[in-house]
CSV table of C-alpha atoms in Angstrom, one decimal:
chain,number,residue,atom,x,y,z
A,280,UNK,CA,66.5,-3.9,11.7
A,281,UNK,CA,66.5,-6.8,9.4
A,282,UNK,CA,69.0,-7.4,6.6
A,283,UNK,CA,66.3,-6.8,4.1
A,284,UNK,CA,65.6,-3.4,5.7
A,285,UNK,CA,69.3,-2.6,5.6
A,286,UNK,CA,69.5,-3.5,1.9
A,287,UNK,CA,66.3,-1.6,1.0
A,288,UNK,CA,67.5,1.5,2.9
A,289,UNK,CA,70.9,1.4,1.2
A,290,UNK,CA,69.3,1.0,-2.2
A,291,UNK,CA,66.8,3.8,-1.5
A,292,UNK,CA,69.7,6.1,-0.7
A,293,UNK,CA,71.4,5.1,-3.9
A,294,UNK,CA,68.3,5.8,-6.0
A,295,UNK,CA,67.9,9.3,-4.4
A,296,UNK,CA,71.5,10.1,-5.2
A,297,UNK,CA,70.8,9.0,-8.8
A,298,UNK,CA,67.8,11.3,-8.8
A,299,UNK,CA,69.8,14.3,-7.6
A,300,UNK,CA,72.5,13.5,-10.2
A,301,UNK,CA,69.8,13.5,-12.9
A,302,UNK,CA,68.7,17.0,-11.9
A,303,UNK,CA,66.0,16.6,-9.3
A,304,UNK,CA,65.9,19.3,-6.6
A,305,UNK,CA,64.2,16.9,-4.1
A,306,UNK,CA,63.0,13.3,-4.3
A,307,UNK,CA,61.5,10.5,-2.3
A,308,UNK,CA,61.4,6.8,-2.8
A,309,UNK,CA,59.6,3.9,-1.3
A,310,UNK,CA,60.8,0.3,-1.7
A,311,UNK,CA,59.3,-3.0,-0.5
A,312,UNK,CA,60.1,-6.7,-0.4
A,313,UNK,CA,57.3,-9.2,0.3
A,314,UNK,CA,56.6,-12.9,0.5
A,315,UNK,CA,53.2,-14.7,0.5
A,316,UNK,CA,51.8,-18.1,0.8
A,317,UNK,CA,48.2,-19.0,-0.2
A,318,UNK,CA,46.1,-22.1,-1.0
A,319,UNK,CA,42.6,-22.8,-2.1
A,320,UNK,CA,40.8,-26.1,-1.1
A,321,UNK,CA,37.4,-27.3,-2.4
A,322,UNK,CA,35.5,-30.5,-1.5
A,323,UNK,CA,38.6,-32.0,0.2
A,324,UNK,CA,41.0,-31.3,-2.7
A,325,UNK,CA,43.7,-28.7,-2.9
A,326,UNK,CA,42.9,-26.7,-6.1
A,327,UNK,CA,45.7,-24.2,-5.9
A,328,UNK,CA,48.8,-23.4,-3.9
A,329,UNK,CA,51.1,-20.5,-4.4
A,330,UNK,CA,54.2,-19.0,-3.0
A,331,UNK,CA,55.2,-15.6,-4.3
A,332,UNK,CA,58.0,-13.1,-3.7
A,333,UNK,CA,57.9,-9.6,-5.0
A,334,UNK,CA,60.0,-6.4,-4.9
A,335,UNK,CA,58.9,-3.0,-6.0
A,336,UNK,CA,59.8,0.7,-5.8
A,337,UNK,CA,58.4,4.1,-6.6
A,338,UNK,CA,60.3,7.3,-7.1
A,339,UNK,CA,58.9,10.9,-7.0
A,340,UNK,CA,61.1,13.8,-8.1
A,341,UNK,CA,60.7,17.5,-8.1
A,342,UNK,CA,62.3,20.0,-10.5
A,343,UNK,CA,61.2,23.3,-9.0
A,344,UNK,CA,57.4,23.0,-8.7
A,345,UNK,CA,57.2,20.4,-11.5
A,346,UNK,CA,57.0,16.8,-10.3
A,347,UNK,CA,56.6,13.3,-11.7
A,348,UNK,CA,56.5,9.7,-10.4
A,349,UNK,CA,57.7,6.4,-11.8
A,350,UNK,CA,57.5,2.9,-10.4
A,351,UNK,CA,59.0,-0.5,-11.1
A,352,UNK,CA,58.2,-4.1,-10.3
A,353,UNK,CA,61.8,-4.9,-9.4
A,354,UNK,CA,64.7,-3.4,-7.6
A,355,UNK,CA,67.7,-3.3,-9.9
A,356,UNK,CA,70.4,-0.8,-8.9
A,357,UNK,CA,72.0,-1.1,-12.3
A,358,UNK,CA,68.8,0.6,-13.7
A,359,UNK,CA,68.5,3.4,-11.1
A,360,UNK,CA,70.3,6.0,-13.2
A,361,UNK,CA,68.1,5.4,-16.2
A,362,UNK,CA,64.9,5.4,-14.0
A,363,UNK,CA,65.9,8.6,-12.3
A,364,UNK,CA,66.6,10.3,-15.7
A,365,UNK,CA,63.2,9.2,-17.0
A,366,UNK,CA,61.5,10.6,-13.9
A,367,UNK,CA,63.3,14.0,-14.2
A,368,UNK,CA,62.6,14.2,-17.9
A,369,UNK,CA,58.9,13.6,-17.2
A,370,UNK,CA,58.9,16.3,-14.5
A,371,UNK,CA,60.4,18.9,-16.8
A,372,UNK,CA,57.5,18.6,-19.3
A,373,UNK,CA,54.5,18.7,-16.9
A,374,UNK,CA,52.9,21.9,-15.6
A,375,UNK,CA,53.9,23.3,-12.3
A,376,UNK,CA,51.9,22.2,-9.2
A,377,UNK,CA,52.1,24.9,-6.7
A,378,UNK,CA,50.6,22.8,-3.9
A,379,UNK,CA,52.7,19.6,-4.2
A,380,UNK,CA,55.9,19.2,-2.2
A,381,UNK,CA,57.9,16.6,-0.3
A,382,UNK,CA,57.4,17.8,3.3
A,383,UNK,CA,59.8,17.9,6.2
A,384,UNK,CA,59.1,15.0,8.4
A,385,UNK,CA,60.2,14.3,12.0
A,386,UNK,CA,62.4,11.2,12.7
A,387,UNK,CA,60.3,8.1,12.7
A,388,UNK,CA,59.3,6.6,16.0
A,389,UNK,CA,60.3,3.0,16.9
A,390,UNK,CA,57.3,1.1,15.6
A,391,UNK,CA,58.1,-2.1,17.5
A,392,UNK,CA,55.3,-1.3,20.0
A,393,UNK,CA,52.7,-1.7,17.2
A,394,UNK,CA,53.6,-5.4,17.1
A,395,UNK,CA,52.9,-5.7,13.4
A,396,UNK,CA,55.3,-8.5,12.6
A,397,UNK,CA,54.6,-12.2,13.3
A,398,UNK,CA,58.0,-13.8,12.8
A,399,UNK,CA,56.6,-17.3,12.4
A,400,UNK,CA,56.0,-18.2,8.8
A,401,UNK,CA,53.4,-21.0,8.7
A,402,UNK,CA,54.2,-24.1,6.7
A,403,UNK,CA,52.0,-25.0,3.7
A,404,UNK,CA,50.8,-28.0,5.8
A,405,UNK,CA,49.6,-25.6,8.5
A,406,UNK,CA,47.7,-23.5,5.9
A,407,UNK,CA,46.2,-26.7,4.5
A,408,UNK,CA,45.0,-27.7,8.0
A,409,UNK,CA,43.4,-24.3,8.5
A,410,UNK,CA,41.5,-24.4,5.3
A,411,UNK,CA,40.5,-28.1,5.8
A,412,UNK,CA,39.2,-27.3,9.3
A,413,UNK,CA,37.0,-24.5,7.9
A,414,UNK,CA,35.6,-26.3,5.0
A,415,UNK,CA,35.0,-29.6,6.8
A,416,UNK,CA,33.1,-27.7,9.5
A,417,UNK,CA,31.0,-26.0,6.9
A,418,UNK,CA,30.2,-29.3,5.1
A,419,UNK,CA,29.3,-31.0,8.4
A,420,UNK,CA,26.3,-28.7,8.9
A,421,UNK,CA,23.0,-30.3,7.9
A,422,UNK,CA,21.5,-28.5,4.9
A,423,UNK,CA,24.8,-27.7,3.2
A,424,UNK,CA,24.8,-29.2,-0.2
A,425,UNK,CA,28.1,-27.9,-1.7
A,426,UNK,CA,31.1,-25.8,-1.1
A,427,UNK,CA,32.8,-23.0,-3.0
A,428,UNK,CA,35.9,-23.8,-1.0
A,429,UNK,CA,38.1,-22.5,1.8
A,430,UNK,CA,41.3,-20.6,1.6
A,431,UNK,CA,44.2,-19.8,3.9
A,432,UNK,CA,47.0,-17.4,3.4
A,433,UNK,CA,50.0,-15.6,4.9
A,434,UNK,CA,52.1,-12.7,3.9
A,435,UNK,CA,55.0,-10.6,5.2
A,436,UNK,CA,56.3,-7.4,3.7
A,437,UNK,CA,59.2,-5.1,4.5
A,438,UNK,CA,59.1,-1.5,3.4
A,439,UNK,CA,61.1,1.6,3.6
A,440,UNK,CA,60.4,5.3,2.8
A,441,UNK,CA,63.4,7.6,2.3
A,442,UNK,CA,63.4,11.3,1.2
A,443,UNK,CA,66.2,13.7,0.2
A,444,UNK,CA,65.0,15.9,3.1
A,445,UNK,CA,66.5,13.4,5.6
A,446,UNK,CA,63.6,11.1,6.4
A,447,UNK,CA,64.3,7.4,6.5
A,448,UNK,CA,61.7,5.0,8.0
A,449,UNK,CA,61.0,1.3,7.7
A,450,UNK,CA,58.5,-1.3,9.0
A,451,UNK,CA,57.6,-4.9,8.6
A,452,UNK,CA,54.0,-6.2,8.4
A,453,UNK,CA,52.6,-9.7,8.4
A,454,UNK,CA,49.1,-11.0,7.8
A,455,UNK,CA,47.3,-14.3,8.2
A,456,UNK,CA,43.8,-15.2,6.8
A,457,UNK,CA,41.2,-17.9,6.6
A,458,UNK,CA,37.9,-17.9,4.7
A,459,UNK,CA,35.2,-20.3,3.8
A,460,UNK,CA,32.1,-20.2,1.5
A,461,UNK,CA,29.3,-22.6,1.8
A,462,UNK,CA,26.3,-23.4,-0.4
A,463,UNK,CA,22.8,-24.5,0.8
A,464,UNK,CA,19.9,-25.8,-1.3
A,465,UNK,CA,19.7,-27.1,-4.8
A,466,UNK,CA,19.3,-25.8,-8.4
A,467,UNK,CA,17.9,-22.3,-8.7
A,468,UNK,CA,17.1,-22.2,-5.0
A,469,UNK,CA,20.8,-22.4,-4.0
A,470,UNK,CA,22.1,-19.8,-1.6
A,471,UNK,CA,25.7,-19.1,-0.6
A,472,UNK,CA,27.4,-17.3,2.2
A,473,UNK,CA,30.9,-16.8,3.6
A,474,UNK,CA,32.9,-15.9,6.6
A,475,UNK,CA,36.5,-15.1,7.2
A,476,UNK,CA,39.2,-14.0,9.6
A,477,UNK,CA,42.3,-11.9,9.1
A,478,UNK,CA,44.9,-11.0,11.6
A,479,UNK,CA,48.4,-9.6,11.9
A,480,UNK,CA,49.4,-12.5,14.1
A,481,UNK,CA,48.4,-16.1,13.5
A,482,UNK,CA,47.4,-16.6,17.1
A,483,UNK,CA,44.8,-13.9,16.8
A,484,UNK,CA,42.9,-15.7,14.0
A,485,UNK,CA,39.4,-16.8,14.8
A,486,UNK,CA,39.0,-20.5,15.1
A,487,UNK,CA,38.8,-22.1,11.6
A,488,UNK,CA,35.9,-24.4,12.5
A,489,UNK,CA,33.9,-21.5,13.8
A,490,UNK,CA,34.4,-19.7,10.5
A,491,UNK,CA,33.2,-22.7,8.5
A,492,UNK,CA,30.1,-23.3,10.7
A,493,UNK,CA,29.1,-19.7,10.6
A,494,UNK,CA,29.4,-19.5,6.8
A,495,UNK,CA,27.2,-22.7,6.6
A,496,UNK,CA,24.5,-21.4,9.0
A,497,UNK,CA,24.4,-18.1,7.3
A,498,UNK,CA,23.9,-19.8,3.9
A,499,UNK,CA,21.1,-22.0,5.3
A,500,UNK,CA,19.3,-19.0,6.8
A,501,UNK,CA,19.1,-17.4,3.4
A,502,UNK,CA,17.2,-20.2,1.7
A,503,UNK,CA,13.9,-19.4,0.0
A,504,UNK,CA,14.0,-15.7,0.1
A,505,UNK,CA,11.1,-13.5,-0.9
A,506,UNK,CA,11.1,-10.0,-2.4
A,507,UNK,CA,9.8,-7.5,0.1
A,508,UNK,CA,7.2,-4.9,-0.7
A,509,UNK,CA,8.3,-1.3,-1.3
A,510,UNK,CA,8.1,0.7,2.0
A,511,UNK,CA,9.9,3.2,4.2
A,512,UNK,CA,11.3,1.2,7.1
A,513,UNK,CA,13.9,1.3,9.9
A,514,UNK,CA,16.9,-0.7,8.7
A,515,UNK,CA,19.5,-2.5,10.8
A,516,UNK,CA,22.9,-3.2,9.3
A,517,UNK,CA,25.0,-6.2,10.2
A,518,UNK,CA,28.6,-5.4,11.2
A,519,UNK,CA,30.0,-6.9,8.0
A,520,UNK,CA,28.2,-4.2,6.0
A,521,UNK,CA,27.8,-1.3,8.5
A,522,UNK,CA,31.4,-0.3,8.1
A,523,UNK,CA,30.6,0.8,4.5
A,524,UNK,CA,29.1,4.0,5.9
A,525,UNK,CA,32.5,4.9,7.4
A,526,UNK,CA,33.9,4.5,3.9
A,527,UNK,CA,31.3,6.8,2.6
A,528,UNK,CA,32.2,9.4,5.2
A,529,UNK,CA,36.0,9.2,4.6
A,530,UNK,CA,35.4,9.6,0.8
A,531,UNK,CA,33.4,12.7,1.4
A,532,UNK,CA,35.9,14.3,3.8
A,533,UNK,CA,39.0,13.5,1.8
A,534,UNK,CA,40.9,16.7,1.4
A,535,UNK,CA,41.3,16.4,-2.4
A,536,UNK,CA,37.5,16.3,-2.8
A,537,UNK,CA,37.0,19.2,-0.4
A,538,UNK,CA,39.6,21.3,-2.3
A,539,UNK,CA,37.9,20.5,-5.6
A,540,UNK,CA,34.5,21.4,-4.1
A,541,UNK,CA,33.1,18.0,-5.2
A,542,UNK,CA,31.9,16.7,-1.8
A,543,UNK,CA,28.4,17.0,-0.3
A,544,UNK,CA,30.2,17.7,3.0
A,545,UNK,CA,32.3,20.6,1.7
A,546,UNK,CA,30.6,23.1,3.9
A,547,UNK,CA,30.1,20.9,7.0
A,548,UNK,CA,33.4,21.3,8.9
A,549,UNK,CA,32.4,22.0,12.5
A,550,UNK,CA,28.8,21.1,11.9
A,551,UNK,CA,26.7,18.5,13.7
A,552,UNK,CA,26.1,15.8,11.1
A,553,UNK,CA,25.7,12.8,13.4
A,554,UNK,CA,23.8,12.4,16.6
A,555,UNK,CA,25.6,13.7,19.7
A,556,UNK,CA,26.5,10.2,20.9
A,557,UNK,CA,28.4,9.3,17.7
A,558,UNK,CA,32.2,9.4,17.6
A,559,UNK,CA,34.3,8.0,14.7
A,560,UNK,CA,38.0,7.5,15.3
A,561,UNK,CA,41.1,6.9,13.2
A,562,UNK,CA,43.9,5.2,15.2
A,563,UNK,CA,47.1,4.4,13.2
A,564,UNK,CA,48.8,3.4,16.5
A,565,UNK,CA,46.5,0.5,17.4
A,566,UNK,CA,48.6,-2.5,18.5
A,567,UNK,CA,48.3,-5.3,16.0
A,568,UNK,CA,45.9,-3.2,13.9
A,569,UNK,CA,45.2,-4.2,10.4
A,570,UNK,CA,46.2,-0.8,9.1
A,571,UNK,CA,48.5,0.4,11.8
A,572,UNK,CA,51.5,2.6,10.9
A,573,UNK,CA,54.1,4.7,12.6
A,574,UNK,CA,54.2,7.1,9.6
A,575,UNK,CA,52.1,7.8,6.5
A,576,UNK,CA,53.3,7.7,2.8
A,577,UNK,CA,54.9,11.1,3.3
A,578,UNK,CA,56.7,10.2,6.5
A,579,UNK,CA,54.3,12.1,8.7
A,580,UNK,CA,53.6,10.7,12.2
A,581,UNK,CA,50.2,9.3,12.8
A,582,UNK,CA,48.1,10.0,15.8
A,583,UNK,CA,44.7,8.9,17.1
A,584,UNK,CA,42.1,11.4,15.8
A,585,UNK,CA,38.4,11.7,16.0
A,586,UNK,CA,37.0,12.8,12.6
A,587,UNK,CA,33.5,12.8,14.2
A,588,UNK,CA,33.4,13.8,17.9
A,589,UNK,CA,30.0,13.9,19.7
A,590,UNK,CA,28.4,14.0,16.2
A,591,UNK,CA,30.5,17.0,15.0
A,592,UNK,CA,32.8,16.9,11.9
A,593,UNK,CA,36.1,18.0,13.3
A,594,UNK,CA,38.6,17.5,10.5
A,595,UNK,CA,39.2,16.7,6.8
A,596,UNK,CA,41.5,13.8,5.8
A,597,UNK,CA,44.6,15.6,4.5
A,598,UNK,CA,47.9,14.8,2.9
A,599,UNK,CA,50.4,17.6,2.2
A,600,UNK,CA,49.0,18.7,-1.1
A,601,UNK,CA,45.4,18.9,-0.1
A,602,UNK,CA,46.4,20.6,3.1
A,603,UNK,CA,48.3,23.3,1.1
A,604,UNK,CA,45.3,23.8,-1.2
A,605,UNK,CA,43.1,24.4,1.9
A,606,UNK,CA,45.6,26.5,3.8
A,607,UNK,CA,45.8,23.8,6.5
A,608,UNK,CA,48.3,21.3,7.9
A,609,UNK,CA,48.5,17.6,6.9
A,610,UNK,CA,46.7,15.2,9.2
A,611,UNK,CA,49.2,12.5,8.4
A,612,UNK,CA,46.8,10.7,6.0
A,613,UNK,CA,48.8,10.4,2.8
A,614,UNK,CA,47.6,7.0,1.6
A,615,UNK,CA,44.2,7.4,3.3
A,616,UNK,CA,42.8,6.5,6.7
A,617,UNK,CA,44.2,3.8,9.0
A,618,UNK,CA,42.3,1.9,11.6
A,619,UNK,CA,38.9,3.6,11.4
A,620,UNK,CA,36.1,2.7,13.7
A,621,UNK,CA,32.7,3.8,15.0
A,622,UNK,CA,32.6,3.8,18.8
A,623,UNK,CA,30.0,1.3,20.1
A,624,UNK,CA,26.7,2.4,21.7
A,625,UNK,CA,25.1,0.9,24.8
A,626,UNK,CA,22.4,-1.3,23.5
A,627,UNK,CA,22.8,-4.9,22.3
A,628,UNK,CA,21.8,-5.6,18.7
A,629,UNK,CA,18.7,-7.4,20.1
A,630,UNK,CA,17.7,-4.4,22.1
A,631,UNK,CA,18.5,-2.1,19.2
A,632,UNK,CA,15.8,-3.7,17.1
A,633,UNK,CA,13.4,-4.8,19.9
A,634,UNK,CA,10.9,-2.0,19.2
A,635,UNK,CA,10.7,-2.5,15.4
A,636,UNK,CA,7.3,-3.9,14.4
A,637,UNK,CA,8.4,-4.2,10.8
A,638,UNK,CA,11.9,-3.4,9.5
A,639,UNK,CA,14.8,-4.8,7.6
A,640,UNK,CA,18.0,-6.4,8.6
A,641,UNK,CA,20.7,-6.2,5.9
A,642,UNK,CA,23.6,-8.7,5.8
A,643,UNK,CA,25.0,-8.1,2.3
A,644,UNK,CA,25.1,-5.1,-0.1
A,645,UNK,CA,26.2,-4.8,-3.7
A,646,UNK,CA,26.7,-2.0,-6.3
A,647,UNK,CA,26.2,1.7,-5.9
A,648,UNK,CA,26.8,3.5,-2.7
A,649,UNK,CA,26.9,7.2,-1.8
A,650,UNK,CA,27.2,9.7,-4.6
A,651,UNK,CA,30.2,11.8,-3.4
A,652,UNK,CA,28.9,15.0,-4.9
A,653,UNK,CA,25.2,14.9,-4.1
A,654,UNK,CA,25.1,12.5,-1.1
A,655,UNK,CA,22.3,10.5,-2.7
A,656,UNK,CA,22.5,6.8,-1.6
A,657,UNK,CA,21.3,3.6,-3.3
A,658,UNK,CA,22.4,0.0,-3.0
A,659,UNK,CA,21.1,-3.4,-3.8
A,660,UNK,CA,20.9,-5.6,-0.7
A,661,UNK,CA,19.9,-8.9,0.8
A,662,UNK,CA,19.0,-9.8,4.4
A,663,UNK,CA,16.0,-10.6,6.6
A,664,UNK,CA,12.7,-8.9,7.6
A,665,UNK,CA,12.4,-7.8,11.2
A,666,UNK,CA,9.0,-8.5,12.7
A,667,UNK,CA,8.0,-7.6,16.2
A,668,UNK,CA,11.7,-7.0,17.1
A,669,UNK,CA,12.9,-10.4,15.8
A,670,UNK,CA,14.6,-11.6,12.6
A,671,UNK,CA,12.1,-13.2,10.3
A,672,UNK,CA,12.0,-14.5,6.7
A,673,UNK,CA,15.0,-14.0,4.4
A,674,UNK,CA,14.5,-11.4,1.6
A,675,UNK,CA,16.4,-10.5,-1.6
A,676,UNK,CA,16.2,-8.5,-4.8
A,677,UNK,CA,15.6,-5.1,-3.3
A,678,UNK,CA,17.3,-1.7,-3.1
A,679,UNK,CA,17.7,0.6,-0.1
A,680,UNK,CA,17.9,4.3,-0.8
A,681,UNK,CA,18.2,7.6,1.0
A,682,UNK,CA,20.5,10.5,1.5
A,683,UNK,CA,23.8,10.3,3.3
A,684,UNK,CA,23.1,13.3,5.5
A,685,UNK,CA,19.9,11.8,6.7
A,686,UNK,CA,21.5,8.4,7.2
A,687,UNK,CA,24.3,10.0,9.3
A,688,UNK,CA,21.9,12.0,11.4
A,689,UNK,CA,19.7,9.0,12.1
A,690,UNK,CA,22.4,6.4,12.7
A,691,UNK,CA,22.4,4.6,16.0
A,692,UNK,CA,25.1,2.0,17.0
A,693,UNK,CA,24.8,-1.2,19.0
A,694,UNK,CA,27.5,-2.3,21.5
A,695,UNK,CA,29.0,-5.2,19.5
A,696,UNK,CA,32.1,-3.5,17.9
A,697,UNK,CA,34.8,-6.1,17.0
A,698,UNK,CA,38.1,-5.1,15.4
A,699,UNK,CA,38.0,-7.5,12.5
A,700,UNK,CA,38.9,-5.3,9.6
A,701,UNK,CA,40.8,-2.1,8.8
A,702,UNK,CA,37.5,-0.3,9.0
A,703,UNK,CA,35.1,-1.4,11.8
A,704,UNK,CA,31.6,-0.6,13.0
A,705,UNK,CA,29.1,-2.3,15.2
A,706,UNK,CA,25.6,-3.2,14.2
A,707,UNK,CA,23.8,0.0,13.3
A,708,UNK,CA,20.2,1.1,13.0
A,709,UNK,CA,19.1,3.8,10.5
A,710,UNK,CA,15.5,5.3,10.5
A,711,UNK,CA,13.6,6.2,7.4
A,712,UNK,CA,15.3,4.5,4.5
A,713,UNK,CA,13.3,3.5,1.5
A,714,UNK,CA,13.1,-0.1,0.6
A,715,UNK,CA,12.4,-0.5,-3.2
A,716,UNK,CA,11.1,-4.1,-3.7
A,717,UNK,CA,8.0,-5.7,-5.2
């Protein structure tokens, strides 16, 4: 355990004692200390560099069944008594919440096996080199006329969670990132595109030059788009947008929404809502995962869990409060899902679209999404037409629409799953979506 963790744990215990002295029956606190480096480079010049350090805390107290939370952007033990008194005073004037509680939690496991801490802090020179390599590679591609720049960053945070019920856990997490955005064309015909890489360990970052070239080639491919005609077509979604459907799913199976009865999936637990070959997994214990964690925001241990198994919805996403509302047990998801992914299929992306005479390949979406209550779906998008199984001309200024239940039921994954984000999906194909264009 680092010195920072020792300090944070000691300060957390001190704050809990202050909360008890102020009249709290039970309390919990989280504290964190973080450092970050970042820079932005454009057309060979460094536009911005920043080094930041931050501390913060949150405190939740219970007086009977009344509870309140406070937070602060600094950790000042001299102010703990006043902060605790404020939290308790707030709790005493709010209505009782019969479902909320600070749960018992098992002792935290040793999270070292998750390998979430890269101890090597890169120098600013190293970050400059990463950004320069990405932007220079983008600018070297014929057809690129400008750059929106490249960025590189690093961060490392140390956090603790301590409750008056005896739980005390800590972890350290690091992150490295590179991104580049390239511009092709001139005037009103300009097109931009981007690429990026993010990883817990610097050695796992994708090559900066590859990122720059990919951003450039994607921008060039988007030049001179047309507006497609309105039609009902098979649609294929690139991996950088296909993961949005997993977000739509998790929003709809969030326990709070289910308890309120405001989800279009509220009656679907145990039902077949995807094809039998579809499995969607949440794995908080993935080594070097972007959202890996040994415990959630309530100290509950995480475990690998299939929310969708063989197409069947097996579980809600539950914290303690929503679990109590539904008469169930928490799934260890206070704070949301962790490393969520759609298991890959067997076909390559090329084979997945090979039989499409006319269809749509979507590379970017904006606005809208799934209506959590009705399941209706509509989003603006850009991408390419598919003709005779191959990518064809670029298209833009259109909307794709449908219903989430139909999308889920007709979703087919390719075999190109890559763990690049916190939520990941391979290329997917969906039948019967409506393209609203010209």
